[in-house]
XYZ file of C-alpha atoms in Angstrom:
362
model
C 60.415 25.840 -53.145
C 59.915 29.587 -53.426
C 57.336 29.117 -56.177
C 55.440 26.572 -54.102
C 55.482 28.800 -51.015
C 54.336 31.956 -52.820
C 51.494 30.068 -54.492
C 50.552 28.355 -51.222
C 50.339 31.660 -49.332
C 48.113 33.156 -52.021
C 45.890 30.059 -52.165
C 45.502 29.869 -48.381
C 44.772 33.575 -48.158
C 41.996 33.324 -50.743
C 40.676 30.147 -49.120
C 40.163 32.001 -45.853
C 38.805 35.142 -47.496
C 41.730 37.264 -46.268
C 43.367 40.215 -48.031
C 47.067 40.905 -48.354
C 46.541 43.737 -45.863
C 45.006 41.277 -43.359
C 48.029 38.984 -43.525
C 50.472 41.890 -43.420
C 48.823 43.372 -40.331
C 48.871 40.014 -38.532
C 52.565 39.548 -39.269
C 53.588 43.166 -38.638
C 54.876 43.742 -42.157
C 53.757 45.717 -45.224
C 51.215 44.496 -47.757
C 53.858 45.133 -50.432
C 56.018 42.441 -48.818
C 53.132 39.958 -49.034
C 52.572 40.941 -52.664
C 56.227 40.236 -53.459
C 56.012 36.811 -51.801
C 52.962 35.836 -53.795
C 54.581 37.081 -57.011
C 57.680 34.994 -56.153
C 59.835 38.113 -56.137
C 60.871 37.673 -52.520
C 60.920 35.029 -49.806
C 59.798 35.315 -46.152
C 62.472 35.189 -43.495
C 62.745 31.685 -42.099
C 61.804 32.831 -38.583
C 58.503 34.131 -40.013
C 57.482 30.760 -41.512
C 55.933 29.382 -38.272
C 53.867 32.569 -37.843
C 52.546 32.283 -41.416
C 51.635 28.618 -40.905
C 49.930 29.450 -37.615
C 47.954 32.280 -39.237
C 46.472 29.861 -41.758
C 46.082 27.032 -39.208
C 48.316 24.695 -41.222
C 51.538 22.865 -40.517
C 54.823 24.076 -41.981
C 54.864 20.991 -44.221
C 51.415 21.880 -45.527
C 52.551 25.462 -46.111
C 55.251 24.119 -48.393
C 52.739 22.120 -50.387
C 52.525 18.838 -48.527
C 48.785 19.000 -47.882
C 47.727 15.364 -47.908
C 47.474 15.411 -44.133
C 45.233 18.472 -44.230
C 42.845 16.964 -46.771
C 42.691 13.747 -44.799
C 41.961 15.671 -41.603
C 39.193 17.661 -43.268
C 37.612 14.474 -44.625
C 37.582 12.978 -41.123
C 36.039 16.122 -39.672
C 33.270 16.205 -42.297
C 32.542 12.509 -41.859
C 32.263 12.927 -38.094
C 30.166 16.098 -38.448
C 27.681 14.325 -40.709
C 27.199 11.615 -38.092
C 26.561 13.942 -35.158
C 22.783 14.169 -35.545
C 20.733 11.091 -36.308
C 16.919 11.149 -36.541
C 16.522 8.220 -34.185
C 18.831 9.728 -31.546
C 17.955 12.520 -29.123
C 21.159 14.248 -27.951
C 21.154 15.557 -24.401
C 22.666 18.894 -23.379
C 26.092 17.413 -22.638
C 26.225 15.746 -26.047
C 25.158 18.959 -27.745
C 27.936 20.867 -25.991
C 30.496 18.229 -27.048
C 29.244 18.460 -30.627
C 29.468 22.246 -30.485
C 33.031 22.166 -29.101
C 34.193 19.712 -31.768
C 32.712 21.783 -34.590
C 34.162 25.036 -33.258
C 37.605 23.471 -33.073
C 37.233 22.044 -36.577
C 36.136 25.429 -37.938
C 39.088 27.156 -36.307
C 41.243 24.969 -38.534
C 38.979 25.112 -41.610
C 37.102 28.449 -41.219
C 35.418 28.417 -44.642
C 34.310 24.770 -44.805
C 30.564 24.863 -45.427
C 29.877 21.319 -44.187
C 31.157 22.321 -40.746
C 29.367 25.684 -40.806
C 26.048 24.023 -41.613
C 26.447 21.392 -38.874
C 27.387 23.952 -36.210
C 24.430 26.119 -37.236
C 22.124 23.133 -36.800
C 23.598 22.290 -33.387
C 23.194 25.899 -32.254
C 19.572 25.902 -33.445
C 18.874 22.836 -31.310
C 20.709 24.329 -28.342
C 18.629 27.499 -28.721
C 15.430 25.442 -28.404
C 16.640 24.126 -25.032
C 17.666 27.500 -23.607
C 15.530 28.924 -20.832
C 17.090 32.386 -20.939
C 15.803 34.464 -23.844
C 19.134 36.218 -24.401
C 21.030 32.921 -24.694
C 18.428 31.605 -27.129
C 18.634 34.748 -29.269
C 22.443 34.771 -29.305
C 22.544 31.130 -30.404
C 19.998 31.751 -33.168
C 21.831 34.835 -34.429
C 25.083 32.898 -34.696
C 23.245 30.021 -36.397
C 21.798 32.443 -38.973
C 25.246 33.872 -39.681
C 26.710 30.391 -40.106
C 23.896 29.310 -42.440
C 24.519 32.391 -44.577
C 28.233 31.587 -44.745
C 27.548 27.931 -45.550
C 25.148 28.941 -48.327
C 27.769 31.250 -49.826
C 30.570 28.656 -49.596
C 28.656 25.551 -50.731
C 28.938 24.391 -54.321
C 26.221 21.737 -53.893
C 22.925 22.954 -55.438
C 20.690 20.685 -53.347
C 22.492 21.496 -50.109
C 22.223 25.221 -50.850
C 18.447 24.792 -50.990
C 18.388 22.913 -47.677
C 20.670 25.498 -46.066
C 18.401 28.280 -47.327
C 15.360 26.546 -45.809
C 17.156 26.158 -42.479
C 18.212 29.815 -42.566
C 14.617 30.935 -43.135
C 13.402 28.882 -40.161
C 16.027 30.477 -37.920
C 15.166 33.972 -39.187
C 11.510 33.232 -38.456
C 12.418 32.279 -34.880
C 14.297 35.590 -34.627
C 11.328 37.367 -36.220
C 13.708 38.919 -38.719
C 10.965 39.305 -41.303
C 12.826 41.981 -43.237
C 15.600 39.517 -44.021
C 13.072 36.834 -44.999
C 11.368 39.320 -47.326
C 14.730 40.116 -48.928
C 15.370 36.422 -49.540
C 11.865 35.998 -50.963
C 12.322 38.873 -53.403
C 15.560 37.294 -54.657
C 13.895 33.903 -55.184
C 11.935 32.670 -58.172
C 8.164 32.184 -58.123
C 6.595 28.715 -58.035
C 5.617 28.985 -61.699
C 9.237 29.508 -62.726
C 10.788 26.949 -60.371
C 13.153 24.326 -61.730
C 10.632 21.539 -61.180
C 7.740 23.263 -62.965
C 9.797 24.602 -65.873
C 11.065 21.120 -66.685
C 7.531 19.790 -67.127
C 7.211 21.938 -70.255
C 9.665 19.593 -72.016
C 6.806 17.423 -73.256
C 8.766 15.606 -75.960
C 11.923 15.102 -73.929
C 12.814 11.554 -72.873
C 12.887 12.698 -69.224
C 9.424 14.272 -69.279
C 7.797 11.584 -67.113
C 10.642 11.877 -64.636
C 10.302 15.649 -64.419
C 6.505 15.533 -64.001
C 6.850 12.958 -61.208
C 9.497 15.033 -59.457
C 7.499 18.260 -59.779
C 4.371 16.594 -58.364
C 6.197 15.090 -55.371
C 7.997 18.347 -54.658
C 4.748 20.326 -54.742
C 3.034 17.733 -52.543
C 5.846 17.872 -50.020
C 5.971 21.683 -50.041
C 2.207 21.875 -49.519
C 2.588 19.621 -46.474
C 5.305 21.876 -45.091
C 3.134 24.949 -45.710
C 0.236 23.399 -43.766
C 2.537 22.302 -40.946
C 4.373 25.622 -40.602
C 1.128 27.612 -40.550
C -1.026 25.354 -38.397
C -2.812 28.139 -36.524
C -3.851 29.786 -39.784
C -5.350 26.647 -41.286
C -6.752 25.370 -37.977
C -8.744 28.543 -37.385
C -11.827 26.979 -38.978
C -11.509 23.939 -36.652
C -11.822 21.648 -39.674
C -9.316 18.766 -39.918
C -10.379 17.957 -43.494
C -7.721 20.176 -45.081
C -5.075 17.895 -43.528
C -6.957 14.656 -44.093
C -7.700 15.565 -47.722
C -3.969 15.817 -48.322
C -3.570 12.465 -46.555
C -5.941 10.972 -49.108
C -3.919 12.489 -51.949
C -0.752 10.911 -50.509
C -2.510 7.567 -50.210
C -3.621 7.763 -53.848
C -0.130 8.777 -54.954
C 1.659 6.084 -52.946
C -0.997 3.479 -53.715
C 1.351 0.604 -52.836
C 1.857 1.986 -49.296
C 5.612 2.407 -49.808
C 5.989 5.969 -48.466
C 9.669 5.760 -47.480
C 10.860 9.143 -46.215
C 7.448 10.596 -47.082
C 6.173 8.803 -43.958
C 7.322 11.992 -42.234
C 4.744 14.031 -44.160
C 1.996 11.523 -43.346
C 3.022 11.611 -39.688
C 2.728 15.404 -39.533
C -0.577 15.556 -41.444
C -2.230 13.051 -39.106
C -0.719 14.822 -36.085
C -2.202 18.195 -37.043
C -5.571 16.648 -37.872
C -5.487 15.074 -34.393
C -4.790 18.471 -32.841
C -7.889 19.946 -34.479
C -10.055 16.989 -33.354
C -8.694 17.546 -29.864
C -9.738 21.212 -29.976
C -13.197 20.080 -31.044
C -13.241 17.642 -28.085
C -13.670 14.716 -30.452
C -11.155 12.678 -28.472
C -11.917 9.396 -30.220
C -10.990 10.819 -33.626
C -7.998 12.574 -32.106
C -6.622 9.279 -30.784
C -7.295 7.522 -34.099
C -5.265 10.171 -35.943
C -2.516 10.039 -33.317
C -2.276 6.285 -33.801
C -1.817 6.806 -37.552
C 0.706 9.568 -36.923
C 2.713 7.337 -34.605
C 2.711 4.440 -37.093
C 4.055 6.653 -39.873
C 6.609 8.142 -37.493
C 7.942 4.663 -36.701
C 8.075 3.824 -40.419
C 9.969 7.048 -41.090
C 12.531 6.226 -38.392
C 13.233 2.954 -40.191
C 13.254 4.446 -43.693
C 15.637 7.276 -42.799
C 18.345 4.819 -41.745
C 19.026 4.392 -45.464
C 19.427 6.981 -48.239
C 16.096 8.110 -49.641
C 14.727 5.537 -52.074
C 12.863 6.145 -55.316
C 9.081 5.715 -54.893
C 7.425 2.670 -56.428
C 3.906 4.031 -57.008
C 2.791 3.815 -60.632
C 2.410 7.571 -61.185
C 5.653 8.631 -59.475
C 8.123 5.783 -59.980
C 10.036 7.796 -62.598
C 11.093 10.374 -59.999
C 14.833 10.428 -59.306
C 15.560 13.838 -57.776
C 13.533 13.765 -54.545
C 12.995 16.229 -51.677
C 15.433 15.612 -48.845
C 14.325 18.107 -46.196
C 11.856 16.250 -43.974
C 10.709 16.801 -40.406
C 12.663 14.241 -38.374
C 10.256 12.882 -35.811
C 11.656 11.001 -32.825
C 10.313 9.912 -29.448
C 11.037 13.224 -27.748
C 9.428 15.424 -30.411
C 6.400 13.108 -30.512
C 6.087 13.446 -26.751
C 6.268 17.224 -27.050
C 3.382 17.159 -29.512
C 1.320 14.876 -27.265
C 1.733 17.347 -24.412
C -0.370 19.782 -26.477
C -3.401 17.505 -26.121
C -6.082 17.434 -23.440
C -5.763 15.332 -20.316
C -8.431 12.931 -21.627
C -6.277 12.079 -24.655
C -3.001 11.932 -22.735
C -4.406 9.542 -20.105
C -5.708 7.224 -22.849
C -2.284 7.149 -24.511
C -0.477 6.583 -21.205
C -2.576 3.478 -20.604
C -1.593 2.078 -24.022
C 1.656 -0.005 -23.876
C 2.426 1.064 -27.452
C 3.262 4.554 -26.196
C 5.308 3.500 -23.173
C 8.600 4.407 -24.851
C 7.245 7.869 -25.692
C 6.364 8.743 -22.123
C 9.623 7.268 -20.807
C 11.733 9.510 -23.111
C 13.490 12.482 -21.513
């Protein structure tokens, strides 16, 4: 039992990123005593066992190596955390607070679990967008950034690390922490040396077609995100063609009309083209683009209910590893975009029964 306990203390300490000095200080003992425990040269007094278990947020049984309950609990927490935010659902403030409370309690028990860190960061980012007081918004975003950084460090999932990094950059942008963004950029590879592009050089490899398809779709998706994130820059010329030209490229790529999750990109491209038409007071074209945007948004809401599917277009059907970070459009976000349009456009949409659910959303 001594061997199991010494090993368990060391493992739990490393799991939580604590030093022997940290544990010793919390228990009111010397770090040498902790070192002897972990080396199995001594054994904690029995009255100290509950304090050690409490320090690591585990039961006494788990401390002695019976950790099945802990693993089962963590699995339940992660499963629940992954279900908290669904694209088709718009959580209200009370729901967001409940989600936040659950995740904080889960993290108090599993402080280094990246799944929980990432979910809480996302919840805090959403809460920040609803805050009316600037200080509350900033505090929430700062904590979200810290959690994203921790999740990135703790995650061993390559694809999730990329998504977490993207989320972190968006939060840093909201905080206007451009120095941190520049630091991240300098540590990142250039487009020409990205994983997707480098793989396309394997011309005689059996996976060459797959890699070319994946690189093309990734670049297409990233270009859409670039245009969406920097709308004011590209809209300065008041020309919607830059967005509609990319729409045409998507239509040629997905020639069978099976866009799947990429409906999100089509939705955003049409939306931004509509915004430029609205600025030009070409309200007819603006409404036509909004109609297309709405149709693709509805298709995305259906597609995202299932895991992302491989595309079926002739030039991209070999793609397996697909982008997974898409703008999740729902009724509320669509309504928020519509509110950017002129009264002429809004009144036309309000008279159309197709948009009734949009204007009824809170």
